């Protein structure tokens, strides 16, 4: 299959490589042309615009930062939609708001282009190891066609519902991982400040109802003091802003998500946004010590 | 061994039965004498005071509601400490504050009585199935002696540190389970309000970094609308009050624990304290609908 891939960042690059390794012909374009360098000597074909990528592709994957970036790639000058391709499918792997995803799906449908919102979870490690969790919204038939391709990048791939449902699931995922990271940091800091070894507290909790992948993985990294991303603090701030904007629109109050969003704001304000989101531990440990 | 057991409530009763089934001679006393009824026709010996229990026991287990209850049983009139037993060990399985536990340990030590703080996690189901997680603080030699007995009640039994460390670990455990329950409720309510099936969202998340036992178990019960305790809302409120009082004393700010404590206050204020703590879902779903 001819597969376009736009968005060759930290996560996008290994994901595109998995698609090529799966036997597909890659078609690439990048706003930051340096991100194309790892692909220059391979079989991938490089193009001058998203429209050129779309003209040669059966399916175009986008993996960019935020809704305006997706819209620019799809609907901007020389965007994917301007190629006038028929029988094209677009899969957006970016994390954006559910409303934005539904709007994009509707606009593409008007041009006869199929669309799946398919945000991923698992970070750079998951992208490199092709063990991402991929949460998909869209038409079931389009999903079945795209599934083998998604499985080249992810271990757990599921259709959650109609267009936008992938982003709703991702928002729920970011609630649990965002709140989870802060809660684990609170527990580890509480143990330490109480004079008890956080490693032994973590160990005691792993066997019980408090078990979570966040406690297992991020808890260990907090104990090791390893703040290398992983998943950057400012990215989690962005994702929780999406959650809280959507909650506001839906008329919902989300107590722990709201507290977590504010705490990620404080993390970025403290200049720690480029570190892994587990750097919230530093903020909790320094609280009221000044 | 002669084992005293005081506190035959929902959890205490099956735990005492496990000890008897393990071949030990039970010695019982209860403030609410009705809780003794299931033991009247068995081999357990019933006594008129905690002191009488202590006089016949090598080891006394307490499993009561809060620090004042533990102190009353141990140091009140005809309390355990007044028996003047030598070579006695007291194991408190109740959830109380770390400072209260350290004070109790010091007072018992002055009377030559060994003490372990050994709060449990896993609720009534864990008590019935002897699958509790038991987090222990105290002397390593006392712990090694008590370990076989604790394993009659719990699957995961660990010495976390010195006296009080069990309660510190339990506080950390209650941070993760309390915050976790509210966060899962937020995610399930967010999916539903967004028009997406919470069951499919939960399913999509279980395979990824958002996985937690709370999502697996309590998430399913939220979907089923099963609010039967389990672990009552007012109990989690009490446990988080302990966490936040201790955090205050330590000069710490705990953003998600604080938000969760306030939300459990709201749960109890709304008259839902006797339901399982997953009833926070009802509060989130009704928010701003009036």
Coordinates of C-alpha atoms in Angstrom, one line a residue:
Chain A
X1 CA 0.0 0.0 0.0
X2 CA 1.1 3.6 -0.6
X3 CA 1.1 5.3 2.8
X4 CA 1.7 9.0 3.4
X5 CA 3.1 10.0 6.8
X6 CA 3.2 13.6 8.0
X7 CA 4.7 14.4 11.4
X8 CA 8.1 12.8 11.9
X9 CA 8.8 13.9 15.4
X10 CA 10.1 11.9 18.4
X11 CA 7.2 9.5 18.1
X12 CA 6.3 9.8 14.4
X13 CA 9.7 8.7 13.1
X14 CA 9.8 5.2 14.6
X15 CA 6.1 4.8 13.8
X16 CA 6.8 5.6 10.1
X17 CA 9.7 3.2 10.1
X18 CA 7.4 0.4 11.4
X19 CA 5.0 1.1 8.5
X20 CA 7.9 0.9 6.0
X21 CA 9.2 -2.3 7.7
X22 CA 5.7 -3.7 7.2
X23 CA 6.2 -3.6 3.5
X24 CA 4.4 -0.4 2.6
X25 CA 5.7 2.4 0.3
X26 CA 6.2 5.5 2.4
X27 CA 5.4 9.0 1.1
X28 CA 6.7 11.8 3.2
X29 CA 6.5 15.5 3.6
X30 CA 7.7 17.6 6.6
X31 CA 7.3 21.2 7.7
X32 CA 10.7 20.8 9.4
X33 CA 12.7 19.3 6.5
X34 CA 15.5 18.1 8.9
X35 CA 13.1 15.4 10.2
X36 CA 13.2 13.9 6.7
X37 CA 17.0 13.3 7.0
X38 CA 16.8 9.8 8.5
X39 CA 14.7 8.8 5.4
X40 CA 16.7 10.3 2.6
X41 CA 18.8 7.2 1.8
X42 CA 16.0 4.7 2.1
X43 CA 13.1 3.7 -0.2
X44 CA 10.7 6.4 1.1
X45 CA 9.6 8.9 -1.4
X46 CA 9.9 12.6 -0.4
X47 CA 7.4 15.2 -1.6
X48 CA 7.0 19.0 -1.7
X49 CA 3.6 19.3 -0.1
X50 CA 0.9 17.3 1.8
X51 CA -1.2 17.5 -1.5
X52 CA 1.6 15.7 -3.4
X53 CA 1.8 13.0 -0.6
X54 CA -2.0 12.5 -0.8
X55 CA -1.9 12.3 -4.7
X56 CA 0.4 9.2 -4.4
X57 CA -1.1 7.6 -1.3
X58 CA -4.0 5.3 -0.5
X59 CA -3.9 6.3 3.1
X60 CA -2.3 9.4 4.8
X61 CA -1.3 9.3 8.5
X62 CA -0.8 12.5 10.5
X63 CA 1.0 12.6 13.8
X64 CA 1.4 16.3 14.7
X65 CA 1.1 18.5 17.9
X66 CA -2.3 20.0 18.0
X67 CA -5.6 20.6 16.2
X68 CA -4.4 23.7 14.2
X69 CA -1.4 21.6 12.9
X70 CA -3.7 18.9 11.7
X71 CA -6.0 21.4 10.0
X72 CA -3.1 23.1 8.3
X73 CA -1.8 19.8 6.9
X74 CA -5.2 18.7 5.7
X75 CA -7.0 21.9 4.7
X76 CA -4.2 24.5 4.3
X77 CA -2.7 25.6 1.0
X78 CA -1.5 22.5 -0.8
X79 CA -3.0 20.4 1.9
X80 CA -4.1 16.8 1.7
X81 CA -7.7 17.7 0.9
X82 CA -6.7 19.9 -2.0
X83 CA -5.2 16.9 -3.9
X84 CA -8.7 15.9 -5.0
X85 CA -7.9 12.2 -4.5
X86 CA -10.8 9.8 -4.4
X87 CA -10.6 6.6 -2.3
X88 CA -8.3 8.2 0.2
X89 CA -8.3 7.5 3.9
X90 CA -6.8 9.9 6.5
X91 CA -5.8 8.6 10.0
X92 CA -5.0 11.3 12.5
X93 CA -2.8 9.9 15.4
X94 CA -2.4 13.3 17.0
X95 CA -4.1 14.1 20.4
X96 CA -6.6 16.9 19.8
X97 CA -10.1 17.7 21.1
X98 CA -13.1 15.5 20.3
X99 CA -14.9 18.4 18.8
X100 CA -12.0 19.3 16.5
X101 CA -11.8 15.7 15.4
X102 CA -15.5 15.6 14.6
X103 CA -15.2 18.8 12.6
X104 CA -12.2 17.4 10.6
X105 CA -14.1 14.2 9.9
X106 CA -17.1 16.1 8.6
X107 CA -15.0 18.3 6.4
X108 CA -13.1 15.4 4.9
X109 CA -16.4 13.4 4.4
X110 CA -17.6 16.4 2.3
X111 CA -14.6 15.8 0.1
X112 CA -15.3 12.0 -0.1
X113 CA -12.3 11.2 2.1
X114 CA -12.6 8.6 4.9
X115 CA -11.3 9.6 8.3
X116 CA -10.3 7.9 11.6
X117 CA -9.3 9.7 14.7
X118 CA -6.7 7.3 16.3
X119 CA -4.8 9.0 19.1
X120 CA -2.1 6.8 20.7
X121 CA -0.8 6.3 24.3
X122 CA 2.5 4.8 25.4
X123 CA 5.0 7.6 24.7
X124 CA 8.3 7.4 22.8
X125 CA 9.1 3.9 24.2
X126 CA 5.7 2.6 23.0
X127 CA 6.4 4.2 19.5
X128 CA 9.9 2.6 19.3
X129 CA 8.7 -0.8 20.4
X130 CA 5.4 -0.7 18.5
X131 CA 3.6 -1.3 21.7
X132 CA 1.3 1.7 21.6
X133 CA -2.3 1.7 22.7
X134 CA -4.4 3.1 19.8
X135 CA -7.9 4.3 20.5
X136 CA -10.0 4.7 17.3
X137 CA -13.1 6.6 16.4
X138 CA -14.8 6.3 13.0
X139 CA -16.7 4.0 10.7
X140 CA -16.3 0.2 11.4
X141 CA -15.5 -0.7 7.8
X142 CA -12.8 2.0 7.5
X143 CA -11.4 0.7 10.8
X144 CA -11.3 -2.9 9.6
X145 CA -9.4 -1.8 6.5
X146 CA -6.9 0.3 8.5
X147 CA -6.4 -2.2 11.4
X148 CA -3.4 -4.2 9.9
X149 CA -1.6 -0.9 9.4
X150 CA -2.4 0.3 13.0
X151 CA -1.1 -3.0 14.3
X152 CA 2.3 -2.3 12.8
X153 CA 2.5 0.6 15.4
X154 CA 0.4 -0.5 18.3
X155 CA -0.1 -3.6 20.4
X156 CA -3.6 -2.7 21.6
X157 CA -5.8 -1.3 18.8
X158 CA -9.5 -0.8 19.5
X159 CA -12.5 0.9 17.8
X160 CA -14.2 2.8 20.6
X161 CA -17.1 4.4 18.7
X162 CA -17.9 6.9 16.0
X163 CA -15.8 9.8 14.8
X164 CA -14.4 11.6 17.8
X165 CA -14.6 8.6 20.1
X166 CA -10.9 7.9 19.8
X167 CA -10.2 11.4 21.2
X168 CA -12.8 10.9 23.9
X169 CA -11.0 7.7 25.0
X170 CA -7.6 9.5 24.8
X171 CA -9.0 12.3 27.0
X172 CA -10.1 9.6 29.5
X173 CA -6.6 8.0 29.2
X174 CA -4.9 11.4 29.9
X175 CA -7.2 11.9 32.9
X176 CA -6.0 8.6 34.4
X177 CA -2.3 8.9 33.5
X178 CA -2.1 12.6 34.4
X179 CA -3.9 12.3 37.7
X180 CA -2.1 9.0 38.2
X181 CA 1.4 10.6 37.8
X182 CA 0.6 13.3 40.3
X183 CA -1.0 10.9 42.8
X184 CA 2.0 8.6 42.7
X185 CA 4.3 11.6 43.2
X186 CA 2.3 12.6 46.2
X187 CA 2.5 9.1 47.7
X188 CA 6.3 8.8 47.1
X189 CA 6.9 12.3 48.5
X190 CA 4.7 11.7 51.5
X191 CA 6.6 8.5 52.3
X192 CA 10.0 10.2 52.0
X193 CA 9.0 13.2 54.1
X194 CA 7.6 10.7 56.7
X195 CA 11.0 9.1 57.0
X196 CA 10.0 5.9 55.3
X197 CA 11.7 4.4 52.2
X198 CA 9.5 5.2 49.2
X199 CA 10.9 2.1 47.4
X200 CA 9.6 -0.2 50.2
X201 CA 6.2 1.6 50.3
X202 CA 5.9 1.2 46.5
X203 CA 6.8 -2.5 46.8
X204 CA 4.2 -3.0 49.6
X205 CA 1.5 -1.4 47.5
X206 CA 2.2 -3.1 44.1
X207 CA 0.6 -6.3 45.4
X208 CA -2.7 -4.7 46.2
X209 CA -5.6 -2.5 45.0
X210 CA -3.3 0.5 44.6
X211 CA -1.5 -1.3 41.7
X212 CA -1.2 0.7 38.5
X213 CA 1.2 0.7 35.6
X214 CA 2.0 4.3 36.6
X215 CA 3.0 3.2 40.1
X216 CA 5.1 0.3 38.6
X217 CA 6.9 2.3 35.9
X218 CA 6.8 6.0 36.8
X219 CA 7.0 5.2 40.6
X220 CA 10.3 3.4 39.9
X221 CA 11.6 6.3 37.8
X222 CA 10.7 8.7 40.6
X223 CA 12.7 6.5 43.1
X224 CA 15.6 6.4 40.6
X225 CA 15.4 10.2 40.0
X226 CA 15.2 9.7 36.3
X227 CA 13.4 12.7 34.9
X228 CA 14.4 12.1 31.2
X229 CA 11.3 12.2 28.9
X230 CA 9.4 9.9 28.1
X231 CA 6.4 12.1 27.9
X232 CA 7.1 15.8 28.5
X233 CA 5.4 17.9 31.2
X234 CA 4.1 20.5 28.7
X235 CA 2.5 17.7 26.6
X236 CA 0.5 16.5 29.5
X237 CA -0.5 20.1 30.3
X238 CA -1.8 20.4 26.8
X239 CA -3.8 17.2 27.0
X240 CA -5.3 18.1 30.3
X241 CA -6.2 21.6 28.9
X242 CA -8.2 19.7 26.2
X243 CA -9.9 17.6 28.8
X244 CA -10.9 20.6 30.9
X245 CA -12.1 22.7 28.0
X246 CA -14.2 19.8 26.9
X247 CA -15.5 19.3 30.5
X248 CA -16.4 23.0 30.6
X249 CA -18.3 22.7 27.3
X250 CA -20.1 19.6 28.7
X251 CA -21.0 21.3 32.0
X252 CA -19.0 18.9 34.1
X253 CA -16.9 19.4 37.2
X254 CA -13.8 17.0 37.3
X255 CA -12.2 17.5 40.7
X256 CA -8.9 15.5 40.3
X257 CA -8.5 16.4 36.6
X258 CA -8.9 20.1 37.4
X259 CA -6.4 19.9 40.3
X260 CA -3.9 18.1 38.0
X261 CA -4.3 20.6 35.2
X262 CA -3.5 23.4 37.5
X263 CA -0.5 21.5 38.9
X264 CA 0.9 20.9 35.3
X265 CA 0.5 24.6 34.8
X266 CA 2.6 25.2 37.9
X267 CA 5.2 22.6 36.5
X268 CA 5.5 24.5 33.2
X269 CA 5.6 27.9 35.1
X270 CA 8.5 26.5 37.1
X271 CA 10.4 25.9 33.9
X272 CA 10.1 22.1 34.2
X273 CA 7.9 21.6 31.1
X274 CA 10.7 20.0 29.0
X275 CA 11.3 17.3 31.6
X276 CA 9.2 14.2 31.9
X277 CA 5.8 14.7 33.5
X278 CA 7.1 12.8 36.6
X279 CA 9.0 16.1 37.4
X280 CA 5.8 17.0 39.3
X281 CA 7.6 15.1 42.1
X282 CA 10.1 17.9 42.4
X283 CA 7.4 20.5 42.8
X284 CA 5.7 18.4 45.6
X285 CA 9.0 17.8 47.3
X286 CA 9.9 21.5 47.3
X287 CA 6.5 22.7 48.5
X288 CA 6.6 24.9 51.6
X289 CA 10.3 24.2 52.1
X290 CA 11.3 27.7 51.3
Chain B
X1 CA -0.7 -20.0 69.8
X2 CA -3.2 -18.2 72.0
X3 CA -4.4 -15.2 69.9
X4 CA -6.6 -12.4 71.1
X5 CA -8.8 -10.7 68.5
X6 CA -10.7 -7.4 69.2
X7 CA -12.8 -5.8 66.6
X8 CA -15.1 -8.3 64.9
X9 CA -16.7 -6.0 62.4
X10 CA -17.3 -6.7 58.7
X11 CA -13.6 -7.3 58.1
X12 CA -12.5 -8.4 61.5
X13 CA -14.9 -11.4 61.7
X14 CA -13.6 -13.3 58.6
X15 CA -10.0 -12.4 59.6
X16 CA -10.5 -13.9 63.1
X17 CA -12.0 -17.0 61.5
X18 CA -8.9 -17.4 59.3
X19 CA -6.8 -17.3 62.4
X20 CA -8.9 -20.0 64.1
X21 CA -8.8 -22.1 60.9
X22 CA -5.0 -21.8 61.0
X23 CA -5.0 -23.8 64.2
X24 CA -4.8 -21.0 66.8
X25 CA -6.8 -20.7 70.0
X26 CA -8.9 -17.5 69.7
X27 CA -9.6 -15.3 72.7
X28 CA -12.3 -12.7 72.0
X29 CA -13.9 -9.7 73.6
X30 CA -16.2 -7.2 71.9
X31 CA -17.7 -3.8 72.8
X32 CA -20.7 -4.7 70.7
X33 CA -21.4 -8.1 72.2
X34 CA -23.6 -9.1 69.2
X35 CA -20.5 -9.4 67.1
X36 CA -19.5 -12.3 69.3
X37 CA -22.6 -14.4 68.3
X38 CA -21.0 -16.2 65.3
X39 CA -18.3 -17.4 67.7
X40 CA -20.4 -18.6 70.6
X41 CA -20.8 -22.2 69.5
X42 CA -17.2 -22.7 68.4
X43 CA -13.9 -23.3 70.1
X44 CA -13.2 -19.6 70.7
X45 CA -13.0 -18.4 74.3
X46 CA -15.0 -15.3 75.1
X47 CA -13.8 -12.9 77.8
X48 CA -15.1 -10.0 79.8
X49 CA -12.5 -7.4 79.0
X50 CA -9.5 -6.7 76.8
X51 CA -7.3 -7.3 79.9
X52 CA -8.7 -10.8 80.3
X53 CA -8.0 -11.4 76.6
X54 CA -4.5 -10.2 77.0
X55 CA -3.9 -12.3 80.1
X56 CA -4.6 -15.5 78.1
X57 CA -2.9 -14.5 74.8
X58 CA 0.6 -14.6 73.4
X59 CA -0.5 -12.1 70.8
X60 CA -3.5 -9.6 70.6
X61 CA -4.8 -8.4 67.3
X62 CA -6.9 -5.2 67.1
X63 CA -9.0 -4.2 64.1
X64 CA -11.1 -1.2 65.1
X65 CA -12.3 2.0 63.5
X66 CA -9.9 4.8 64.5
X67 CA -7.1 5.8 66.9
X68 CA -9.3 6.6 69.9
X69 CA -10.8 3.1 69.6
X70 CA -7.4 1.5 69.5
X71 CA -6.2 3.6 72.5
X72 CA -9.4 2.7 74.5
X73 CA -8.9 -1.1 73.9
X74 CA -5.2 -0.9 74.8
X75 CA -5.0 1.7 77.5
X76 CA -8.5 2.2 78.8
X77 CA -9.9 0.7 82.0
X78 CA -9.3 -3.1 81.9
X79 CA -7.4 -2.5 78.7
X80 CA -4.8 -4.8 77.2
X81 CA -1.9 -3.0 78.8
X82 CA -3.4 -3.3 82.2
X83 CA -3.1 -7.1 82.2
X84 CA 0.6 -6.8 83.0
X85 CA 1.4 -9.6 80.6
X86 CA 5.0 -10.1 79.8
X87 CA 6.1 -11.5 76.4
X88 CA 3.0 -10.1 74.8
X89 CA 2.8 -8.8 71.2
X90 CA 0.1 -6.4 70.0
X91 CA -0.7 -6.1 66.3
X92 CA -3.0 -3.2 65.3
X93 CA -4.6 -3.8 61.9
X94 CA -6.7 -0.6 62.1
X95 CA -6.0 2.4 59.8
X96 CA -4.9 5.3 62.0
X97 CA -2.4 8.1 61.7
X98 CA 1.3 7.4 61.7
X99 CA 1.9 9.7 64.7
X100 CA -0.9 7.9 66.7
X101 CA 0.7 4.6 65.8
X102 CA 4.2 5.7 66.9
X103 CA 2.7 7.0 70.2
X104 CA 1.0 3.7 70.8
X105 CA 4.2 1.8 70.0
X106 CA 6.1 3.9 72.5
X107 CA 3.5 3.5 75.3
X108 CA 3.4 -0.3 74.8
X109 CA 7.2 -0.5 74.7
X110 CA 7.3 1.2 78.1
X111 CA 5.2 -1.7 79.4
X112 CA 7.5 -4.2 77.7
X113 CA 4.9 -5.1 75.1
X114 CA 6.0 -5.5 71.4
X115 CA 3.9 -3.7 68.8
X116 CA 3.4 -3.8 65.1
X117 CA 1.2 -1.3 63.1
X118 CA -0.1 -3.5 60.3
X119 CA -3.0 -1.7 58.4
X120 CA -4.6 -3.7 55.6
X121 CA -5.9 -3.0 52.2
X122 CA -8.4 -5.0 50.1
X123 CA -11.7 -4.4 51.8
X124 CA -14.3 -7.0 52.9
X125 CA -13.6 -9.2 49.8
X126 CA -9.9 -9.3 50.7
X127 CA -10.8 -10.1 54.3
X128 CA -13.1 -12.9 53.3
X129 CA -10.7 -14.4 50.7
X130 CA -7.6 -13.8 52.9
X131 CA -6.1 -11.8 50.0
X132 CA -5.4 -8.6 52.0
X133 CA -2.4 -6.5 51.5
X134 CA -0.8 -6.0 54.9
X135 CA 1.7 -3.1 55.3
X136 CA 3.7 -3.5 58.5
X137 CA 5.8 -1.1 60.6
X138 CA 7.9 -2.2 63.6
X139 CA 10.9 -4.3 64.7
X140 CA 12.1 -6.9 62.1
X141 CA 12.4 -9.7 64.7
X142 CA 8.8 -9.1 65.9
X143 CA 7.7 -9.0 62.3
X144 CA 9.3 -12.4 61.5
X145 CA 7.6 -14.0 64.5
X146 CA 4.2 -12.5 63.4
X147 CA 4.5 -13.2 59.7
X148 CA 2.9 -16.7 59.6
X149 CA -0.1 -15.3 61.5
X150 CA -0.4 -12.3 59.1
X151 CA -0.2 -14.7 56.1
X152 CA -3.4 -16.4 57.4
X153 CA -5.2 -13.1 56.6
X154 CA -3.2 -11.6 53.8
X155 CA -1.6 -12.5 50.5
X156 CA 0.9 -9.7 50.3
X157 CA 2.6 -9.1 53.7
X158 CA 5.6 -6.7 53.9
X159 CA 7.6 -5.0 56.5
X160 CA 7.9 -1.4 55.3
X161 CA 10.0 0.1 58.1
X162 CA 10.0 1.0 61.7
X163 CA 7.0 1.7 64.0
X164 CA 4.5 3.9 62.1
X165 CA 5.8 2.9 58.7
X166 CA 2.9 0.6 58.1
X167 CA 0.5 3.5 58.6
X168 CA 2.6 5.7 56.3
X169 CA 2.4 3.0 53.6
X170 CA -1.4 2.7 54.2
X171 CA -1.8 6.5 53.9
X172 CA 0.1 6.3 50.5
X173 CA -2.2 3.4 49.5
X174 CA -5.3 5.4 50.4
X175 CA -3.9 8.4 48.3
X176 CA -3.6 6.1 45.3
X177 CA -6.9 4.2 45.8
X178 CA -8.9 7.4 46.8
X179 CA -7.6 9.6 44.0
X180 CA -7.8 6.6 41.7
X181 CA -11.5 6.0 42.4
X182 CA -12.4 9.6 41.7
X183 CA -10.2 9.8 38.6
X184 CA -11.8 6.6 37.1
X185 CA -15.3 8.0 37.9
X186 CA -14.3 11.3 36.1
X187 CA -13.2 9.3 33.0
X188 CA -16.3 7.1 32.9
X189 CA -18.6 10.1 33.4
X190 CA -16.7 12.1 30.8
X191 CA -17.0 9.3 28.2
X192 CA -20.7 8.9 28.9
X193 CA -21.5 12.6 28.7
X194 CA -19.5 12.7 25.4
X195 CA -21.8 10.1 24.0
X196 CA -19.2 7.3 24.0
X197 CA -19.8 4.0 25.6
X198 CA -17.7 4.0 28.9
X199 CA -17.4 0.2 28.7
X200 CA -15.5 0.5 25.4
X201 CA -13.4 3.3 26.6
X202 CA -12.4 1.3 29.7
X203 CA -11.6 -1.7 27.4
X204 CA -9.4 0.4 25.2
X205 CA -7.5 1.8 28.2
X206 CA -7.0 -1.5 30.0
X207 CA -4.2 -2.5 27.6
X208 CA -2.1 0.6 28.1
X209 CA -0.4 2.9 30.6
X210 CA -3.8 3.9 32.1
X211 CA -4.2 0.4 33.5
X212 CA -4.9 0.2 37.2
X213 CA -6.7 -2.4 39.5
X214 CA -9.1 0.5 40.3
X215 CA -10.0 0.9 36.5
X216 CA -10.3 -2.9 36.1
X217 CA -12.5 -3.5 39.2
X218 CA -14.2 -0.3 40.3
X219 CA -14.5 0.8 36.6
X220 CA -16.5 -2.3 35.9
X221 CA -18.7 -1.8 39.0
X222 CA -19.3 1.8 37.9
X223 CA -20.4 0.5 34.4
X224 CA -22.7 -2.1 36.2
X225 CA -24.1 0.6 38.5
X226 CA -23.2 -1.6 41.5
X227 CA -22.7 0.8 44.4
X228 CA -22.9 -1.9 47.2
X229 CA -19.9 -1.7 49.6
X230 CA -17.1 -2.9 49.4
X231 CA -15.4 0.0 51.0
X232 CA -17.8 2.7 52.2
X233 CA -17.5 6.3 51.2
X234 CA -17.2 7.6 54.8
X235 CA -14.2 5.3 55.4
X236 CA -12.3 6.7 52.5
X237 CA -13.2 10.2 53.8
X238 CA -11.7 9.3 57.2
X239 CA -8.6 7.8 55.6
X240 CA -8.0 10.9 53.4
X241 CA -8.5 13.1 56.4
X242 CA -5.7 11.3 58.1
X243 CA -3.5 11.8 55.0
X244 CA -4.3 15.5 54.8
X245 CA -3.8 16.1 58.6
X246 CA -0.4 14.4 58.3
X247 CA 0.5 16.3 55.2
X248 CA -0.4 19.6 57.0
X249 CA 1.9 18.6 59.9
X250 CA 4.7 17.7 57.4
X251 CA 4.2 21.1 55.6
X252 CA 3.3 19.4 52.3
X253 CA 0.8 20.4 49.6
X254 CA -0.8 17.3 47.9
X255 CA -3.0 18.6 45.0
X256 CA -4.9 15.5 44.0
X257 CA -5.2 14.1 47.5
X258 CA -6.6 17.5 48.7
X259 CA -9.2 17.6 45.9
X260 CA -10.2 14.0 46.6
X261 CA -10.6 14.6 50.4
X262 CA -12.9 17.6 49.6
X263 CA -14.9 15.4 47.1
X264 CA -15.4 12.7 49.7
X265 CA -16.6 15.4 52.1
X266 CA -19.1 16.3 49.4
X267 CA -20.1 12.6 49.0
X268 CA -20.8 12.3 52.7
X269 CA -22.6 15.6 52.8
X270 CA -24.8 14.4 49.9
X271 CA -25.9 11.4 52.1
X272 CA -24.0 8.9 50.1
X273 CA -21.4 7.9 52.8
X274 CA -22.8 4.5 53.4
X275 CA -22.5 3.5 49.8
X276 CA -19.3 2.2 48.2
X277 CA -16.8 5.0 47.6
X278 CA -17.4 4.5 43.8
X279 CA -20.7 6.5 44.5
X280 CA -18.5 9.6 43.7
X281 CA -19.6 8.7 40.1
X282 CA -23.1 9.8 41.0
X283 CA -21.8 13.2 42.2
X284 CA -19.8 13.7 39.1
X285 CA -22.7 12.7 36.8
X286 CA -25.2 15.1 38.5
X287 CA -22.8 18.1 38.6
X288 CA -24.2 21.2 37.0
X289 CA -27.3 19.3 35.7
X290 CA -29.6 21.1 38.2

